[in-house]
Each structure stands twice: as structure tokens, then as C-alpha cells.
Amino acid sequence: MQIKHRITLADVAAVAGVSKMTASRALRGAPDVSRENIDKVERAARETGYVGNPLATAFSNSKSNLIGVVVPSLNNIVFAEVMSGIAQGIEGSGLKPMFGVTDYDPAKEFELIKSLLSWNPAGLIVTGLDQSDKTRELLAASAVPVVQIMDTDGDALGAAIGFSHFEAGREMAQALIAQGRRRFGYVGCGLAHDLRAGRRLEGFKAALEAAGLALVAMRHDPEHSSTEAGRRLTAEILQAHPDLDCVYYSNDDVALGGVFSCLAQGIAVGDALILAGFNGLEMTRTLPVRIATTITPRRQIGFAAGRYLVEAKQGALMRPSHKTVLPTVLSLP
């Protein structure tokens, strides 16, 4: 069937053989519409090329079927995997995600969340527990289900799903000390804005102090994490302190640069010197040398956050405010 004018909801309803109201509710995933009618309406929408008007839908209902997802970066696969988990968690629920990236900028995060709330979302997924006071006030006043992901170190506004970064850093240090490491260096990026990396460093240093040790040296780049920065800073720290037996990095991206630096200098990795990252990215398992890392449950966190909002939509939440701590796994050479 070819319709020459702009496709409307009435066109979809006519093709599906249902009322306009039924078509609208079917496309929103309303629970009181039969599976048969939902299938007919979705098929009619595909046949006619109907795309709808989500903004109009948002303002015409107390809640839309949209969920806002706010992440700090897409520079590596970490948050891509989180978003994949979210998509899997809300599959079949009628909820649709809208993603925004803050670049670790609190002002940008505030404006992005304010914009997302104007769509009357069914829920919000935001990264971390360290939003600015202004952003926390905005979220608290919104009456929208909020899930804070990737962190459990702090006070949650609603649900918090993730793990303790402080404990992740401490566990890594304890494991390396148990392997006989004593002279530690640290290489990191962007600690002023990546507060979770900063908490891992604090946990790492706490474990060293408990063992009567301390960082021998530290190198830091104020910009965002990069492999290039890891390579450059590793060369600097090992040139100044060639007797280090372990270097801990803010994440696997930076640690990858450390591997490249050592390979270029002919420094053996894994025996006299261990490099340790964070996140357990797949690329760490393809390197010609093994590094230590903390494997984080990124996809599981996204999935759990998505399911939380599905339950909120269905009115099935038993605990609207709680923390879910998912396990991390140490991987050592």
C-alpha cells in the first residue's frame, strides 16, 4: 500500500484494522493491548514507514516509553558493552533508550539530564554516584526512577548497580603484594574528572599502607585516558625508577600503552615487572605478554539496570532504593 501524504498514526490504525487509540497504545507497549493487536500495529507501521513523534508522545502522557542513559565516554568499549546490556535488559518491554555522553563534564551532565527529563522518560540510567549537588537535586525532584550504575561507593539516589572501586583497587594491591611485589609505581589519566579511577587509586594505596608499603613513583596526565599517554608516562616512570617491580594503571587502555612502551625498550613484562590495569578488556588477552587486570561485569550491570526500569514500569519494584553489588574478578599473570 502506498500513501502519498505524511504517514500518520491514523494511517497505521487503518492498515492494521484497529482504532487510533489502540494503535497508539500498541506502539507504546501498553500492557492492556493484546499481543495480536501489537503485532498487527507494528507490522502496519513497518509497511507504511511510520516513525511517530516521540516528543508529542512524551508530552501527551505522564510518562513516555523512553529511558535516558547518560554515560561519561565512548572512547573505549567499556560503556558500549554497558549500553548493549541495557538494550538486552529492556528488550520486549516497549522501553526505548536515548543515550547521551557527558565527557566527564558535570555541567554537561546537568544539561543533558535536564534535557532528557523534558521528555517525561520512564526512567533514567546515569553513571556513578558522584553527580553535582545541582544534578542530584534535579534527579531527586524528578519523580522518575533513577538507576546509578558502575559504582557503589557513596549515597544512591535510587538504585545503585555496580561495584566498589575502592575495593577493586585494594584487592588488586593485596594480590600483587601476595605475589611478592614491593616497589610500586602508578600511571593514570584524568583523575580530576574520573573520580572512580581516583577511588581505585585510594584503595590501592590503602592496601599498600596496610602492608607497610607506599607508591615509589607516580605519573599522571590530566587529559582523558589514552594508550599514547600510557606509553609516554610509562617510559618516563621506568626511566626515573628502573627498579620498579609493578606499575598500576588507571585502566586497561593506559596499561596497553605501558606494554607498548616496555616492548619498545626491551623490558620484559610478567616476571621482574608486572603491569596491572583495570576493566578486563578483551584486548588484554591478545597481547604478546600477560598483564594483571580487574574484570568488571559491564554487560551484566547494563542488563540489571534495564531490568530494574522494566520492573519500575510494570509497578513490580519491591525495593525502590537499594544497592546491587556485582562481583569483579582479578586476572593475574
Short mmCIF file of C-alpha atoms in Angstrom, two decimals, residues 17 66 91 116 148 164 172 241 252 292 330:
data_model
loop_
_atom_site.label_atom_id
_atom_site.label_comp_id
_atom_site.label_asym_id
_atom_site.label_seq_id
_atom_site.Cartn_x
_atom_site.Cartn_y
_atom_site.Cartn_z
CA GLY A 17 -7.69 -2.53 11.25
CA LEU A 66 11.74 6.42 26.63
CA GLU A 91 14.12 -5.98 25.14
CA LEU A 116 16.22 14.09 28.98
CA GLN A 148 23.07 4.85 39.11
CA SER A 164 33.15 -0.70 44.81
CA MET A 172 44.48 -5.66 43.22
CA HIS A 241 62.75 4.33 38.54
CA ASP A 252 43.48 -1.14 30.55
CA ALA A 292 47.14 -8.15 35.58
CA LEU A 330 41.06 -10.49 39.38
#
